[in-house]
Short mmCIF file of C-alpha atoms and ligand atoms in Angstrom, two decimals:
data_model
loop_
_atom_site.label_atom_id
_atom_site.label_comp_id
_atom_site.label_asym_id
_atom_site.label_seq_id
_atom_site.Cartn_x
_atom_site.Cartn_y
_atom_site.Cartn_z
CA MET A 19 56.78 24.08 -6.51
CA SER A 20 54.48 25.88 -8.93
CA SER A 21 50.91 25.06 -9.29
CA GLN A 22 50.77 24.96 -13.18
CA ILE A 23 48.80 21.13 -14.00
CA ARG A 24 51.04 18.96 -15.01
CA VAL A 25 49.68 15.88 -17.20
CA ARG A 26 51.83 13.38 -20.28
CA PHE A 27 50.05 10.92 -22.20
CA ALA A 28 52.68 7.91 -22.30
CA PRO A 29 52.57 5.54 -25.05
CA SER A 30 54.21 1.98 -25.27
CA PRO A 31 55.17 2.40 -28.94
CA THR A 32 54.25 -1.31 -30.27
CA GLY A 33 52.06 -1.40 -32.16
CA LEU A 34 49.93 1.73 -34.61
CA PHE A 35 48.89 4.51 -33.78
CA HIS A 36 45.33 3.66 -32.35
CA VAL A 37 41.88 5.24 -32.15
CA GLY A 38 41.69 4.93 -28.43
CA SER A 39 45.17 5.94 -27.88
CA ALA A 40 43.98 9.31 -30.04
CA ARG A 41 40.87 9.53 -27.73
CA THR A 42 43.24 9.23 -24.17
CA ALA A 43 46.19 11.61 -25.83
CA LEU A 44 43.24 14.25 -26.73
CA PHE A 45 41.51 14.03 -23.58
CA ASN A 46 45.32 14.65 -21.58
CA TRP A 47 45.69 17.49 -24.56
CA LEU A 48 41.87 19.02 -24.15
CA TYR A 49 43.01 19.37 -20.60
CA ALA A 50 46.05 20.83 -20.23
CA ARG A 51 45.01 23.39 -23.33
CA ASN A 52 41.55 24.65 -21.38
CA THR A 53 44.06 24.82 -17.18
CA GLY A 54 46.67 26.77 -19.53
CA GLY A 55 48.67 23.74 -17.94
CA VAL A 56 51.61 21.33 -19.81
CA PHE A 57 51.04 18.33 -22.39
CA VAL A 58 54.16 15.81 -21.35
CA LEU A 59 54.94 13.40 -24.36
CA ARG A 60 56.58 11.30 -23.13
CA ILE A 61 57.15 7.65 -24.81
CA GLU A 62 57.37 4.41 -22.53
CA ASP A 63 60.11 1.99 -24.41
CA THR A 64 61.32 -0.17 -21.74
CA ASP A 65 60.29 -3.21 -23.82
CA HIS A 66 62.40 -3.47 -25.97
CA GLU A 67 61.61 -6.84 -27.38
CA ARG A 68 57.23 -4.95 -28.87
CA ASN A 69 59.24 -1.49 -29.20
CA THR A 70 59.40 -0.57 -33.51
CA PRO A 71 60.59 2.69 -35.40
CA GLU A 72 57.73 3.54 -37.21
CA ALA A 73 55.61 2.65 -34.19
CA LEU A 74 57.21 5.91 -32.97
CA GLU A 75 57.01 7.09 -36.49
CA ALA A 76 52.93 6.71 -36.76
CA LEU A 77 51.98 7.81 -33.34
CA ILE A 78 54.11 11.32 -33.72
CA LYS A 79 52.95 11.93 -37.32
CA GLY A 80 49.32 10.80 -35.64
CA MET A 81 49.86 13.01 -33.25
CA ARG A 82 50.76 15.69 -35.27
CA TRP A 83 47.93 15.57 -37.87
CA LEU A 84 45.33 15.29 -35.19
CA GLY A 85 47.16 18.89 -34.27
CA LEU A 86 47.75 17.40 -30.56
CA ASP A 87 50.69 18.92 -29.92
CA TRP A 88 52.89 18.96 -26.42
CA ASP A 89 54.90 21.06 -24.94
CA GLU A 90 57.64 18.85 -24.05
CA GLY A 91 59.27 15.52 -24.98
CA PRO A 92 60.21 14.73 -27.97
CA GLU A 93 61.60 16.95 -30.77
CA ALA A 94 60.34 20.12 -28.37
CA GLY A 95 62.24 18.76 -25.16
CA GLY A 96 61.79 20.07 -21.55
CA ASP A 97 63.71 20.48 -18.42
CA TYR A 98 61.91 17.07 -17.52
CA GLY A 99 63.77 15.50 -19.93
CA PRO A 100 64.89 12.74 -21.37
CA TYR A 101 61.29 12.04 -22.22
CA PHE A 102 62.08 8.26 -23.70
CA GLN A 103 62.03 6.01 -21.29
CA SER A 104 65.02 3.92 -22.51
CA GLU A 105 66.94 6.79 -21.42
CA ARG A 106 66.21 6.77 -18.02
CA THR A 107 68.02 4.53 -16.97
CA SER A 108 69.39 5.68 -14.04
CA ILE A 109 66.73 7.96 -12.45
CA TYR A 110 64.97 4.52 -12.71
CA ASP A 111 68.02 2.98 -10.09
CA GLU A 112 68.75 6.05 -8.53
CA TYR A 113 64.78 5.67 -6.78
CA ILE A 114 65.53 1.38 -6.55
CA GLU A 115 68.50 3.07 -4.55
CA LYS A 116 65.41 4.87 -2.56
CA LEU A 117 63.07 1.61 -2.59
CA LYS A 118 66.11 -0.64 -1.44
CA ALA A 119 67.09 1.79 1.45
CA SER A 120 63.29 2.84 2.76
CA GLY A 121 63.20 -1.16 3.84
CA ARG A 122 60.43 -1.58 1.22
CA THR A 123 62.07 -3.83 -1.14
CA TYR A 124 63.27 -7.92 -0.39
CA GLU A 125 65.15 -9.70 -3.30
CA LYS A 126 63.82 -12.98 -4.37
CA ASP A 127 64.47 -15.85 -6.93
CA GLY A 128 66.69 -12.55 -8.70
CA ALA A 129 63.32 -10.32 -9.04
CA LEU A 130 63.66 -7.65 -7.13
CA TYR A 131 59.96 -7.40 -4.22
CA PHE A 132 58.21 -4.21 -3.34
CA LYS A 133 57.31 -5.22 0.16
CA LEU A 134 53.42 -4.77 1.69
CA GLU A 135 52.24 -3.16 4.84
CA GLY A 136 50.17 -4.96 7.08
CA GLU A 137 49.47 -8.29 8.92
CA ARG A 138 50.64 -11.48 6.28
CA TYR A 139 48.94 -14.78 5.62
CA THR A 140 48.99 -17.88 3.80
CA GLU A 141 46.17 -18.76 1.59
CA PHE A 142 45.07 -21.13 -1.34
CA ASP A 143 45.44 -19.55 -4.14
CA SER A 144 43.29 -21.91 -6.56
CA HIS A 145 44.50 -20.28 -9.72
CA LEU A 146 47.84 -20.75 -8.60
CA GLY A 147 46.81 -23.76 -7.05
CA ARG A 148 49.63 -23.38 -4.40
CA GLU A 149 49.25 -21.55 -0.79
CA VAL A 150 50.82 -18.20 -1.80
CA GLU A 151 51.62 -15.29 0.89
CA LYS A 152 49.00 -12.52 1.58
CA VAL A 153 49.06 -9.35 3.26
CA LYS A 154 46.32 -7.17 5.30
CA SER A 155 47.30 -3.81 3.25
CA ALA A 156 45.68 -0.47 3.97
CA PRO A 157 43.55 0.14 1.14
CA GLN A 158 44.73 3.15 -1.59
CA VAL A 159 42.38 5.24 -2.25
CA ILE A 160 41.97 6.52 -4.91
CA ASP A 161 39.46 9.90 -5.72
CA ASP A 162 39.17 9.80 -9.53
CA MET A 163 38.38 12.40 -11.56
CA ILE A 164 35.51 9.75 -13.35
CA ARG A 165 34.78 7.67 -11.09
CA GLY A 166 34.71 8.50 -8.16
CA ARG A 167 36.12 7.34 -5.23
CA VAL A 168 38.03 3.85 -5.08
CA GLU A 169 39.16 2.16 -2.92
CA ARG A 170 41.71 -0.62 -3.87
CA ALA A 171 43.63 -2.70 -2.04
CA GLU A 172 46.29 -4.97 -3.29
CA GLU A 173 47.21 -8.54 -1.38
CA ARG A 174 50.31 -9.89 -2.74
CA ASP A 175 53.83 -8.23 -3.04
CA PHE A 176 55.24 -7.47 -6.71
CA VAL A 177 58.01 -7.05 -8.49
CA ILE A 178 59.50 -3.80 -9.24
CA VAL A 179 62.76 -4.83 -11.18
CA ARG A 180 63.03 -8.20 -12.90
CA SER A 181 64.73 -10.97 -12.56
CA SER A 182 66.99 -10.01 -16.16
CA GLY A 183 67.76 -6.07 -14.04
CA GLU A 184 64.26 -4.81 -16.13
CA PRO A 185 62.80 -2.52 -14.25
CA VAL A 186 58.65 -2.93 -14.97
CA PHE A 187 56.23 -0.75 -15.64
CA HIS A 188 54.87 0.50 -12.35
CA LEU A 189 58.00 1.38 -11.28
CA VAL A 190 58.71 3.24 -14.32
CA ASN A 191 55.36 4.62 -14.94
CA VAL A 192 55.09 5.71 -10.99
CA VAL A 193 59.16 7.45 -11.26
CA ASP A 194 58.24 9.10 -14.38
CA ASP A 195 55.35 10.28 -12.88
CA LEU A 196 56.74 11.25 -9.80
CA THR A 197 60.23 13.05 -11.91
CA MET A 198 58.26 15.01 -14.57
CA GLY A 199 56.21 17.16 -12.37
CA ILE A 200 52.88 14.69 -13.66
CA THR A 201 49.60 16.68 -11.05
CA HIS A 202 47.14 14.19 -13.26
CA VAL A 203 46.70 11.34 -14.59
CA ILE A 204 44.53 11.12 -17.01
CA ARG A 205 44.98 7.31 -18.76
CA GLY A 206 42.33 4.35 -19.80
CA GLU A 207 40.37 2.98 -17.67
CA ASP A 208 42.71 -0.59 -18.45
CA HIS A 209 44.97 0.97 -15.77
CA LEU A 210 42.25 1.53 -13.31
CA SER A 211 43.48 -1.54 -11.83
CA ASN A 212 47.45 -0.43 -11.54
CA THR A 213 47.29 2.49 -9.59
CA SER A 214 46.74 1.16 -6.64
CA LYS A 215 49.57 -0.44 -6.75
CA HIS A 216 51.49 3.17 -7.69
CA CYS A 217 49.23 3.87 -4.54
CA GLU A 218 51.65 2.37 -2.79
CA LEU A 219 54.91 3.45 -4.60
CA PHE A 220 53.95 7.36 -4.14
CA ARG A 221 54.09 6.99 -1.03
CA ALA A 222 56.80 4.45 -0.46
CA LEU A 223 58.70 7.47 -1.47
CA GLY A 224 57.29 10.15 0.56
CA GLU A 225 55.23 11.53 -2.52
CA GLU A 226 51.09 12.08 -2.84
CA PRO A 227 50.45 10.24 -5.73
CA PRO A 228 48.75 12.87 -8.40
CA LYS A 229 44.45 13.19 -8.78
CA PHE A 230 44.23 9.79 -11.48
CA ALA A 231 41.44 10.79 -13.95
CA HIS A 232 40.32 6.87 -15.89
CA ILE A 233 38.53 7.30 -19.32
CA PRO A 234 36.07 5.23 -20.72
CA LEU A 235 37.03 2.49 -22.93
CA ILE A 236 35.56 2.62 -26.27
CA LEU A 237 34.04 -0.87 -27.61
CA LYS A 238 33.83 -2.59 -30.58
CA TYR A 239 29.99 -1.17 -32.14
CA SER A 240 28.40 -3.67 -31.99
CA GLY A 241 29.91 -3.05 -28.24
CA LYS A 242 30.41 -6.73 -28.13
CA GLY A 243 34.12 -6.47 -26.32
CA LYS A 244 36.99 -4.05 -26.30
CA MET A 245 37.37 -2.39 -29.30
CA SER A 246 40.99 -3.90 -31.09
CA LYS A 247 42.91 -3.29 -33.67
CA ARG A 248 41.80 -5.17 -36.26
CA ASP A 249 38.31 -3.22 -35.99
CA GLU A 250 36.91 -0.98 -38.70
CA GLY A 251 38.73 2.20 -38.39
CA ALA A 252 40.75 1.36 -35.64
CA LEU A 253 43.99 3.11 -37.00
CA VAL A 254 44.55 7.23 -36.95
CA GLU A 255 46.74 6.15 -39.73
CA GLN A 256 44.20 4.82 -42.32
CA TYR A 257 42.34 8.31 -41.73
CA ILE A 258 45.51 9.74 -42.92
CA GLU A 259 45.62 8.08 -45.91
CA GLN A 260 41.93 8.33 -46.87
CA HIS A 261 42.23 11.86 -46.42
CA TYR A 262 39.71 12.42 -44.24
CA VAL A 263 40.00 15.88 -42.18
CA PRO A 264 42.67 16.05 -39.09
CA ASP A 265 39.85 18.85 -37.24
CA ALA A 266 36.80 15.78 -38.07
CA VAL A 267 38.98 12.44 -37.59
CA ARG A 268 39.28 15.10 -33.79
CA ASN A 269 36.33 16.11 -33.05
CA TYR A 270 34.55 12.38 -33.58
CA LEU A 271 37.53 11.14 -30.97
CA GLY A 272 36.05 14.18 -28.41
CA LEU A 273 32.86 12.64 -28.39
CA LEU A 274 33.76 9.32 -27.68
CA GLY A 275 32.86 9.77 -23.27
CA TRP A 276 32.55 12.92 -23.70
CA SER A 277 29.70 15.57 -23.71
CA PRO A 278 29.30 18.93 -23.88
CA LYS A 279 26.26 20.10 -21.14
CA ASN A 280 24.17 20.70 -24.61
CA ASP A 281 23.94 18.91 -27.34
CA GLN A 282 26.63 20.98 -29.69
CA GLU A 283 28.35 18.29 -31.88
CA ILE A 284 30.29 19.94 -34.52
CA PHE A 285 33.23 21.73 -32.69
CA THR A 286 36.71 23.82 -33.68
CA GLY A 287 39.25 22.71 -31.03
CA ASP A 288 39.48 25.95 -29.74
CA GLU A 289 35.07 25.01 -28.85
CA MET A 290 36.33 21.54 -27.10
CA ILE A 291 39.11 23.35 -25.32
CA ARG A 292 37.02 25.36 -23.64
CA GLU A 293 33.96 22.47 -23.29
CA PHE A 294 36.18 20.89 -21.99
CA SER A 295 35.73 19.12 -18.19
CA PHE A 296 35.85 15.90 -16.35
CA ALA A 297 32.28 16.96 -15.16
CA GLY A 298 31.45 15.80 -18.82
CA VAL A 299 33.46 12.62 -18.87
CA SER A 300 30.67 9.15 -18.88
CA GLN A 301 31.31 6.13 -16.86
CA SER A 302 30.13 4.04 -19.14
CA ASN A 303 32.14 3.08 -22.54
CA ALA A 304 31.49 4.16 -25.55
CA LYS A 305 31.24 2.37 -28.86
CA PHE A 306 32.97 2.65 -32.81
CA ASP A 307 31.13 4.18 -34.87
CA HIS A 308 32.66 4.62 -38.28
CA ASP A 309 30.14 5.54 -40.35
CA LYS A 310 29.63 8.08 -37.89
CA LEU A 311 32.83 9.96 -38.12
CA THR A 312 32.99 9.74 -42.06
CA HIS A 313 29.40 11.18 -41.89
CA MET A 314 31.46 14.43 -39.12
CA ASN A 315 34.22 14.16 -42.13
CA ALA A 316 30.83 14.49 -44.51
CA GLU A 317 29.82 17.38 -42.61
CA TYR A 318 33.55 18.92 -42.17
CA LEU A 319 33.95 18.42 -46.09
CA ARG A 320 30.55 20.52 -46.39
CA ALA A 321 31.54 23.68 -43.72
CA MET A 322 34.89 23.61 -45.70
CA PRO A 323 35.88 26.95 -47.61
CA ALA A 324 36.23 26.27 -51.49
CA GLU A 325 39.36 26.83 -52.08
CA GLN A 326 40.12 24.54 -48.64
CA PHE A 327 38.34 22.01 -50.02
CA VAL A 328 39.67 22.10 -53.78
CA GLU A 329 43.24 22.49 -52.44
CA MET A 330 42.92 19.57 -50.14
CA ALA A 331 41.51 17.71 -53.19
CA LYS A 332 44.76 18.86 -55.43
CA PRO A 333 47.22 15.36 -54.58
CA LEU A 334 44.36 13.20 -54.68
CA PHE A 335 44.69 13.77 -58.97
CA SER A 336 48.43 12.40 -60.28
CA LYS A 337 50.50 15.64 -61.85
CA ASP A 338 50.54 14.67 -65.20
CA GLY A 339 46.70 13.82 -65.34
CA ASP A 340 44.16 15.75 -67.32
CA ALA A 341 43.14 17.47 -64.37
CA LEU A 342 45.05 19.95 -62.96
CA LYS A 343 46.06 20.77 -66.99
CA ASP A 344 43.78 23.59 -66.11
CA LEU A 345 43.43 24.91 -62.47
CA SER A 346 41.09 27.79 -63.03
CA TYR A 347 38.47 24.33 -64.07
CA PHE A 348 39.87 22.18 -62.18
CA SER A 349 38.82 24.69 -59.25
CA ASP A 350 35.31 24.72 -60.47
CA VAL A 351 34.56 21.87 -61.01
CA ILE A 352 35.90 20.29 -57.18
CA ARG A 353 33.64 22.77 -56.29
CA LEU A 354 30.13 21.13 -57.73
CA VAL A 355 31.46 18.03 -55.84
CA GLN A 356 31.37 19.71 -52.48
CA PRO A 357 28.10 19.02 -51.39
CA LYS A 358 29.13 15.47 -52.87
CA ALA A 359 32.17 13.97 -51.38
CA ASN A 360 31.90 12.11 -48.17
CA ARG A 361 35.65 11.51 -47.98
CA LEU A 362 38.01 13.09 -50.57
CA THR A 363 38.93 10.24 -51.97
CA GLU A 364 36.40 10.21 -53.65
CA VAL A 365 36.38 13.08 -55.65
CA GLU A 366 38.03 11.55 -59.07
CA GLY A 367 35.87 9.84 -59.19
CA LEU A 368 32.93 11.41 -58.76
CA VAL A 369 34.57 13.65 -61.73
CA GLY A 370 36.18 11.80 -63.97
CA TYR A 371 33.45 12.81 -67.01
CA PHE A 372 35.13 16.34 -66.76
CA PHE A 373 38.40 15.96 -68.15
CA GLY A 374 39.43 14.33 -70.99
CA ASN A 375 36.27 12.62 -73.10
CA GLU A 376 36.93 9.47 -72.97
CA TYR A 377 34.93 8.75 -70.19
CA PRO A 378 32.32 5.30 -69.92
CA THR A 379 29.05 5.16 -70.34
CA ASP A 380 26.57 3.52 -67.98
CA ALA A 381 23.84 1.33 -69.62
CA LYS A 382 21.67 0.76 -67.17
CA VAL A 383 20.99 4.87 -67.70
CA ALA A 384 20.78 4.14 -71.08
CA ASP A 385 18.35 1.63 -70.97
CA ARG A 386 16.02 3.52 -68.84
CA LEU A 387 16.42 6.53 -71.30
CA ALA A 388 15.72 4.60 -74.30
CA LYS A 389 12.44 3.19 -72.47
CA LYS A 390 10.84 7.23 -72.59
CA GLY A 391 11.19 8.17 -75.93
CA ASP A 392 13.92 8.54 -78.54
CA PRO A 393 17.03 9.95 -76.32
CA LYS A 394 18.51 11.66 -79.59
CA GLU A 395 15.49 13.88 -80.21
CA LYS A 396 15.72 14.75 -77.46
CA ALA A 397 19.07 15.90 -77.42
CA SER A 398 19.25 17.26 -80.66
CA ALA A 399 15.91 19.76 -79.80
CA VAL A 400 18.74 20.54 -76.78
CA LEU A 401 21.86 21.11 -78.60
CA ASP A 402 19.57 23.65 -81.13
CA VAL A 403 18.99 26.10 -78.81
CA PHE A 404 21.84 25.62 -76.51
CA GLU A 405 24.21 26.73 -79.84
CA GLU A 406 22.05 29.68 -80.14
CA SER A 407 22.73 30.90 -76.94
CA GLU A 408 24.87 33.47 -75.86
CA ASP A 409 25.22 34.01 -72.31
CA TRP A 410 26.26 30.87 -70.69
CA ASN A 411 25.40 30.28 -67.16
CA ALA A 412 23.58 28.25 -65.28
CA GLU A 413 20.47 30.76 -64.79
CA GLU A 414 20.42 31.00 -68.77
CA LEU A 415 20.77 27.43 -69.75
CA ASP A 416 17.47 26.74 -67.15
CA SER A 417 15.17 29.03 -68.77
CA THR A 418 16.66 27.58 -72.18
CA CYS A 419 15.27 24.66 -71.38
CA GLU A 420 12.14 25.87 -69.75
CA ALA A 421 11.06 27.86 -72.57
CA LEU A 422 12.33 24.64 -74.76
CA ALA A 423 9.84 22.41 -73.16
CA THR A 424 7.21 24.87 -73.03
CA LYS A 425 7.45 24.96 -76.85
CA SER A 426 7.41 21.26 -77.24
CA GLY A 427 4.22 20.80 -74.32
CA GLY A 428 5.87 19.09 -71.76
CA LYS A 429 8.37 20.22 -68.41
CA LYS A 430 11.29 20.70 -68.63
CA PHE A 431 12.88 17.91 -66.76
CA ASP A 432 12.05 16.06 -69.54
CA TYR A 433 15.06 16.33 -71.14
CA PHE A 434 17.31 16.72 -67.84
CA PRO A 435 18.25 13.69 -67.56
CA VAL A 436 18.84 12.78 -70.86
CA LEU A 437 20.95 16.05 -71.03
CA ARG A 438 22.94 14.63 -68.12
CA PHE A 439 23.06 11.54 -69.87
CA ALA A 440 24.93 13.06 -72.66
CA VAL A 441 27.58 15.33 -71.70
CA SER A 442 28.29 12.61 -68.91
CA GLY A 443 27.64 9.36 -69.62
CA VAL A 444 26.32 8.20 -66.32
CA GLY A 445 22.85 9.10 -63.86
CA GLY A 446 23.20 11.97 -61.31
CA GLY A 447 26.30 14.32 -60.38
CA PRO A 448 26.13 17.31 -59.27
CA ASP A 449 23.02 20.86 -59.91
CA LEU A 450 22.19 20.16 -63.76
CA MET A 451 22.79 23.87 -64.35
CA PRO A 452 26.05 24.93 -62.49
CA MET A 453 27.55 21.81 -63.96
CA LEU A 454 26.89 22.75 -67.46
CA GLU A 455 27.96 26.86 -66.74
CA VAL A 456 30.99 25.03 -65.57
CA MET A 457 31.76 22.44 -68.74
CA GLY A 458 31.23 25.61 -70.49
CA LYS A 459 29.40 25.36 -74.10
CA LYS A 460 32.31 24.39 -76.26
CA ARG A 461 32.53 21.22 -74.71
CA VAL A 462 28.31 20.83 -74.24
CA THR A 463 27.96 20.88 -77.53
CA ASN A 464 30.29 18.54 -78.91
CA ARG A 465 29.87 16.12 -76.11
CA LEU A 466 25.18 16.96 -77.49
CA LYS A 467 26.44 16.35 -80.98
CA ALA A 468 29.16 12.90 -80.33
CA PHE A 469 25.90 11.43 -78.25
CA ILE A 470 23.05 12.59 -81.78
CA GLU A 471 25.46 10.38 -83.81
CA SER A 472 27.38 7.92 -81.90
N1 LIG B 518 52.51 2.85 -21.70
C1 LIG B 518 51.03 2.94 -20.38
C2 LIG B 518 50.03 2.12 -22.20
O1 LIG B 518 50.86 1.97 -23.06
C3 LIG B 518 50.77 4.19 -20.28
C4 LIG B 518 50.22 3.80 -19.64
C5 LIG B 518 49.85 4.90 -18.02
O2 LIG B 518 49.72 5.87 -19.21
O3 LIG B 518 50.57 5.49 -17.15
O4 LIG B 518 49.45 1.60 -22.03
#
């Protein structure tokens, strides 16, 4: 056997792709890429009642969107397949036979049980309300890469094949990890309680268990309980639909339970791969902070090259609307709002008035401006000097306004709010002078005229 590290992400496709699962996938991917290992995607689709094709599709789409490429698994193939548990029945049968042959099983009520080794005794179980048979089995020692040494002894024999003939999770999970040559099992802490069963099975099959790393849970922002599917921002699908930057989402998920030695927060994929280690994974649970994720998304949007931002914004505009008629104007406009958007989906709402001449006006802003002198008079004064302007650029326009203000004994900022309102109908937006430059002389002077005549 080679000493190459092999890890796997083993989701059950029963619901949409949850950020908790995505984080587990990410840690597996980071570890594989950090160590030059192999990342396997295995679909644990044995629960026929609850598996859905939509869940599988959401999972594959979400993994690809986050950039978590796998080396073996669905669509990728590999030497250890099939990678769907539903296609591995004959492999499970073979291992069930091995366990039977080694004398570690027995049948009861039609189900196949795994038999623990150790002294047997009976004890009243208050949960079940009856006497049960228990076993003093040797504790399984788990040298967890995150939790350290964990010891746990199973007390009761457990079912490995149901009376329906279906092998249970513990068995198929172990057989797959064994036959797929998995060296490190990285999974959620909710599975820690299963690990002693899994170690029992590995050892009964004559194999040493893989190494384990149980990663802390993700809690709701309030800290009250585990994050659930219904919590805000729980599904990867939502981020795809809302056009988040995939790198930002991956970056945020990476910091849920892991941190580097320094205080760095923004990581490219490669940087995170380089820095990742289990020494940096915390033992305490992480809180999911949707606002922080959105904040990180905004940072990614701002740091992105302008051309990329424009390309990402394009699909959000209707193909036959006004915005995309003049692509060079569109690109200039979108660049203006790049520093303002926290999400790409906000862009459309921020730029409406740049395109077409029909746009709403904010009555509150109009009232506010009317209290500070006649807005039309100010607009007229600006219109006069703008019409004379020969170099239509932000700097020139700024000195033009400056000169106008000096002449009238005021400040240029006395004119700016009226000017902005007259050309946009609102009280805020991108920096005014660069915005006027982009809008162009004709559009700006026409709008000023319309405002004065209104
Ligand atoms: N199918 C299991 C789950 O989704 C996998 C557990 C494991 O990684 O071993 O929780």
